Short mmCIF file of C-alpha atoms in Angstrom, two decimals:
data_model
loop_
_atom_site.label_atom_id
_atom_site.label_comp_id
_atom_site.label_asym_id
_atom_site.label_seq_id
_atom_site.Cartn_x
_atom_site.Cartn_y
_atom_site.Cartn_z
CA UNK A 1133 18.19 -11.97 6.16
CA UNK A 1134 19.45 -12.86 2.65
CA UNK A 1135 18.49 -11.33 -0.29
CA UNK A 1136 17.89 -15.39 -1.33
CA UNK A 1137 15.56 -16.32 1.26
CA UNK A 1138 13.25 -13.31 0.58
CA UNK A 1139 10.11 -13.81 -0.87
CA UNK A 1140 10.27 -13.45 -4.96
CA UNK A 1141 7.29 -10.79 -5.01
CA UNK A 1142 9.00 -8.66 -2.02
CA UNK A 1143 12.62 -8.28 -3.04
CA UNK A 1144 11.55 -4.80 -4.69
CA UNK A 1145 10.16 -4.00 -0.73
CA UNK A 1146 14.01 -5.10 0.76
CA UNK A 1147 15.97 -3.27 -1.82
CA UNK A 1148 13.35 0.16 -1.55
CA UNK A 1149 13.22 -0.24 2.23
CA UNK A 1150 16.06 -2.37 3.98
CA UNK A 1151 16.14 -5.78 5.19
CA UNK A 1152 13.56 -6.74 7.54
CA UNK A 1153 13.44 -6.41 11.13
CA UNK A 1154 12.29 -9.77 13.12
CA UNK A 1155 9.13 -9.69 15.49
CA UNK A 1156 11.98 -10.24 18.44
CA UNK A 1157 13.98 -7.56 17.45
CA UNK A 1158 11.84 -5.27 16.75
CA UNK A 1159 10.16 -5.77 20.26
CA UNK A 1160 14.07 -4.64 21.58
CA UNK A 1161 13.95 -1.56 18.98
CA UNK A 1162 10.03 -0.78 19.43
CA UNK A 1163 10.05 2.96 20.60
CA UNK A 1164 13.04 3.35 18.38
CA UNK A 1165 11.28 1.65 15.39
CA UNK A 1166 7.43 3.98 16.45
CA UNK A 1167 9.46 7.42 16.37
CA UNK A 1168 10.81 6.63 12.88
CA UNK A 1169 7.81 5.43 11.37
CA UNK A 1170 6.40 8.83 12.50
CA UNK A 1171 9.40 10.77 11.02
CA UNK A 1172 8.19 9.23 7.58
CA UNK A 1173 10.71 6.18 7.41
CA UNK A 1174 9.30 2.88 6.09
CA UNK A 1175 10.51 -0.53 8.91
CA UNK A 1176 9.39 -4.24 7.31
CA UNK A 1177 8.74 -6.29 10.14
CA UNK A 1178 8.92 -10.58 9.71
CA UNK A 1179 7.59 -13.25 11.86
CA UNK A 1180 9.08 -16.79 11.24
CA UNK A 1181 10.56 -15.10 8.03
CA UNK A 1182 7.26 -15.92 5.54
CA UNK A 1183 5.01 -13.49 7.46
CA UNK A 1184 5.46 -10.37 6.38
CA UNK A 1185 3.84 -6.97 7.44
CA UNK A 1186 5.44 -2.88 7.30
CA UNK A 1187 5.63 -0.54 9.86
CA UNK A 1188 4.60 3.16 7.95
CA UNK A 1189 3.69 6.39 9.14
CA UNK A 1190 0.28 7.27 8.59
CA UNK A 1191 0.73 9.03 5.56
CA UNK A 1192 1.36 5.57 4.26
CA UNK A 1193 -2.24 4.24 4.80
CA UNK A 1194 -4.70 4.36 2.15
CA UNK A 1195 -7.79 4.22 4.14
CA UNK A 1196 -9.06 4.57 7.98
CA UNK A 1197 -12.35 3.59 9.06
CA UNK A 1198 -14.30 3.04 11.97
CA UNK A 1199 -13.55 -0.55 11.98
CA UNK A 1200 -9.73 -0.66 11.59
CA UNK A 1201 -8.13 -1.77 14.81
CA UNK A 1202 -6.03 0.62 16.83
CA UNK A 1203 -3.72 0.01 19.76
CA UNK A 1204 -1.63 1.82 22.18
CA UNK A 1205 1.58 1.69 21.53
CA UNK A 1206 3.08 -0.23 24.21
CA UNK A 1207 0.23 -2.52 23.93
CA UNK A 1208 1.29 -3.54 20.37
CA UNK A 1209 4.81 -4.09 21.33
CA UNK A 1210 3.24 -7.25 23.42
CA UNK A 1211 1.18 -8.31 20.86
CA UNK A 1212 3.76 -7.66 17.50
CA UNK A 1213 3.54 -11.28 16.60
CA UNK A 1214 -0.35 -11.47 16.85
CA UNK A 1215 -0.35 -8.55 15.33
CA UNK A 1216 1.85 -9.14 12.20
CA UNK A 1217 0.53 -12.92 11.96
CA UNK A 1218 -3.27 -11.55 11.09
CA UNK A 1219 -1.77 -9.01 8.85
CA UNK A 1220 -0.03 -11.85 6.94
CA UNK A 1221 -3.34 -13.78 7.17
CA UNK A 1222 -5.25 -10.59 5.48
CA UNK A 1223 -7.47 -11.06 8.30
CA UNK A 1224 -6.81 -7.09 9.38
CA UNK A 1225 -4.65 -5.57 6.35
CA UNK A 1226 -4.06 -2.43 8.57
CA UNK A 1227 -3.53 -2.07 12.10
CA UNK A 1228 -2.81 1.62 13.78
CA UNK A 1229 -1.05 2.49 16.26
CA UNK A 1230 -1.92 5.62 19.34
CA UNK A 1231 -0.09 7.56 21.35
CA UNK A 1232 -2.46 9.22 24.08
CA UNK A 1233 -5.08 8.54 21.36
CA UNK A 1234 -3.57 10.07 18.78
CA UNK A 1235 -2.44 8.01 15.91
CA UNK A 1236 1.28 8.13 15.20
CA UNK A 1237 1.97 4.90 13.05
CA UNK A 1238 0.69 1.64 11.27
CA UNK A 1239 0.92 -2.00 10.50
CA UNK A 1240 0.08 -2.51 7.36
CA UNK A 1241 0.50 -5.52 4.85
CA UNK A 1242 3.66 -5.47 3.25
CA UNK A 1243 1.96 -6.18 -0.28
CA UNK A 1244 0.21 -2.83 -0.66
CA UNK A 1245 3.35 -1.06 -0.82
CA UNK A 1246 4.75 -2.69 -3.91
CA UNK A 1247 4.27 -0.49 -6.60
CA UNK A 1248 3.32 2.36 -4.50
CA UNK A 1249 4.95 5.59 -5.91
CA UNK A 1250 7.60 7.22 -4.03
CA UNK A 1251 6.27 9.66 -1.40
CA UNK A 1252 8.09 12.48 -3.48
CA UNK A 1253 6.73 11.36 -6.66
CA UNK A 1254 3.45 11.30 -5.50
CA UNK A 1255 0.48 14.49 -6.01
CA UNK A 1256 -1.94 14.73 -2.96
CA UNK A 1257 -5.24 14.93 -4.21
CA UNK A 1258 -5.94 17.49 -1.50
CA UNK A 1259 -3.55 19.79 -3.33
CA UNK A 1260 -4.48 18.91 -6.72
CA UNK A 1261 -8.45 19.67 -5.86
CA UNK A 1262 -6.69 22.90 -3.81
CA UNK A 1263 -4.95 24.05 -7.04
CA UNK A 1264 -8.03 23.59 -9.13
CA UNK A 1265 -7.42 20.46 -10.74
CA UNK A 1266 -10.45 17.52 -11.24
CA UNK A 1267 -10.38 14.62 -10.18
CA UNK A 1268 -12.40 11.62 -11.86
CA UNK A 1269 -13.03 8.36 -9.76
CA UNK A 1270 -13.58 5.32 -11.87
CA UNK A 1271 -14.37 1.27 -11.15
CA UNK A 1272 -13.02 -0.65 -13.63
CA UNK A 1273 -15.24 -4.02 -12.90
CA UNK A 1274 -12.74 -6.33 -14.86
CA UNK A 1275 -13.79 -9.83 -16.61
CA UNK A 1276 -13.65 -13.66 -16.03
CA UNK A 1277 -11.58 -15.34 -18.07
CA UNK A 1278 -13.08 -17.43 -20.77
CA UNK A 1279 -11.89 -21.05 -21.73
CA UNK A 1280 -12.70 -22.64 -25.25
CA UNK A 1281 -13.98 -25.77 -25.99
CA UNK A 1282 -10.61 -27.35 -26.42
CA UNK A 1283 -10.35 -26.55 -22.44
CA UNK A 1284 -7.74 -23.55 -23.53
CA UNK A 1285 -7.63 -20.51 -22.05
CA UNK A 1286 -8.88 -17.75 -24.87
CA UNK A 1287 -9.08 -14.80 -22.95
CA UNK A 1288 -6.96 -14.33 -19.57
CA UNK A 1289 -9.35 -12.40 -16.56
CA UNK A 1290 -8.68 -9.25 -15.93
CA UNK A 1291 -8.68 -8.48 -11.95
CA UNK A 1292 -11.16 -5.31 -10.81
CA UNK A 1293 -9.56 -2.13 -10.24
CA UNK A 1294 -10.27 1.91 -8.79
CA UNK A 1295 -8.41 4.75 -10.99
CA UNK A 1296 -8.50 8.34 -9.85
CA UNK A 1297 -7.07 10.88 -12.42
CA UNK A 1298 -6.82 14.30 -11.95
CA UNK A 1299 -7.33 16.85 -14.48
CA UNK A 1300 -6.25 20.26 -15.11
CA UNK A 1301 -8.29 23.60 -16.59
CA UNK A 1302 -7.79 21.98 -20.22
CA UNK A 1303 -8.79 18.32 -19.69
CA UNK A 1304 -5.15 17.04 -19.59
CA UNK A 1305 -4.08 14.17 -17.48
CA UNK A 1306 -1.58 15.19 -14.90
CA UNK A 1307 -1.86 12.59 -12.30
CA UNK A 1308 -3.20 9.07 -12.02
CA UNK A 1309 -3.68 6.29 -9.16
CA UNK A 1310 -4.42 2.86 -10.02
CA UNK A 1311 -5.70 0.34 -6.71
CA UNK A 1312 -7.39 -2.33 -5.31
CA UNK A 1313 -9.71 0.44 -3.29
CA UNK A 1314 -10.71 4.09 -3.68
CA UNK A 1315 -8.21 5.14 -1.01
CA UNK A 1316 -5.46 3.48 -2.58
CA UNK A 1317 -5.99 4.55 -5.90
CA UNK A 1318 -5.83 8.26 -4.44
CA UNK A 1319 -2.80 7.44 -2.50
CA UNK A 1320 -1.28 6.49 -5.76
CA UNK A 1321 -1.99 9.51 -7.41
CA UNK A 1322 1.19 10.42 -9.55
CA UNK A 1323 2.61 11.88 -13.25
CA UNK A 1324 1.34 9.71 -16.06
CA UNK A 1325 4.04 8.67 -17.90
CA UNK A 1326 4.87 11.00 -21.15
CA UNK A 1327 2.53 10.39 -24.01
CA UNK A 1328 2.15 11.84 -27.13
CA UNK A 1329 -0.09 14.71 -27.51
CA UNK A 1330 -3.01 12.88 -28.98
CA UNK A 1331 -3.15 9.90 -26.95
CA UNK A 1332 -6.23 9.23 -24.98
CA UNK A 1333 -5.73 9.34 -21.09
CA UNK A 1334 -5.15 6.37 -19.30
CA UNK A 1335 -8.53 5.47 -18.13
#
């Protein structure tokens, strides 16, 4: 697929991750395209090249619940396009995948992954809580825009958001995660950037 017939918001995705695999193809490749996702490698998956969706290992899903479908393997090869089609519809934003129960791999929505720190830039909060660091959750509620009487927009909304940051023995920031759930924002959790010594931290 050209670079020009990509989707503005998810050229960062092709140049991070490749070009995208279609639903066809990837039905050829399947087992081939599973084992990698379990090695750690990241496959973006197309059907009729405007619905998007990413096949990740599992260390790339934010949150699993009770709730979140989960299919055997060769059972989602069958079903890709279904499968990717209600991803794109943000019907299911995550769909796992089993091997003799055991899950090895996801579908997940393309969109969550843009702006997702590298894997290698990234601080698991399990080792951050294991080294005796803190970690604060907050919800940031956001606001509604407001419009004046002119019918001008005078302040611009600001969308809800979760922040984890994680804290070491002397209150300093050393990692943050910003996301549209709890899970994410954990996922996320990374280096501020460098700041003076007497800024504030970040949230």
């Amino acid at each position: 697929m050209e670079i020009a017939s990509v989707p503005f918001g998810l050229r960062p995705l092709v140049e991070r991750h490749g070009p995208p695999v279609e639903v066809e193809e990837a039905r050829r490749r399947w087992s081939e395209l599973v084992t990698a996702a379990e090695a750690g490698a990241v496959t973006l998956v197309t059907r009729d090249r405007y619905q998007w969706a990413a096949l990740v290992p599992m260390s790339e899903v934010a949150e699993i619940s009770p709730d979140v479908p989960s299919w055997p393997v060769s059972d989602a090869r069958g079903k890709l396009g279904r499968l990717v089609g209600e991803i794109h519809s943000l019907d299911v934003r995550v769909q796992v995948l089993t091997r003799r129960g055991r899950p090895v791999a996801a579908l997940v929505d393309a969109g969550t992954l843009l702006d997702r720190p590298e894997p290698a830039d990234r601080l698991p909060a399990e080792a951050l809580l294991r080294d005796g660091h803190r970690i604060e959750l907050v919800f940031e509620p956001g606001r509604p825009g407001r419009v004046g009487h002119d019918g001008h927009v005078v302040e611009e909304p600001e969308d809800w958001f979760y922040a984890a940051n994680a804290y070491d023995n002397r209150d300093t920031v050393v990692a943050v995660g910003v996301g549209d759930t709890l899970g994410e924002a954990l996922l996320r959790l990374a280096p501020p950037p460098a700041v003076e010594a007497d800024d504030h931290p970040p949230f």
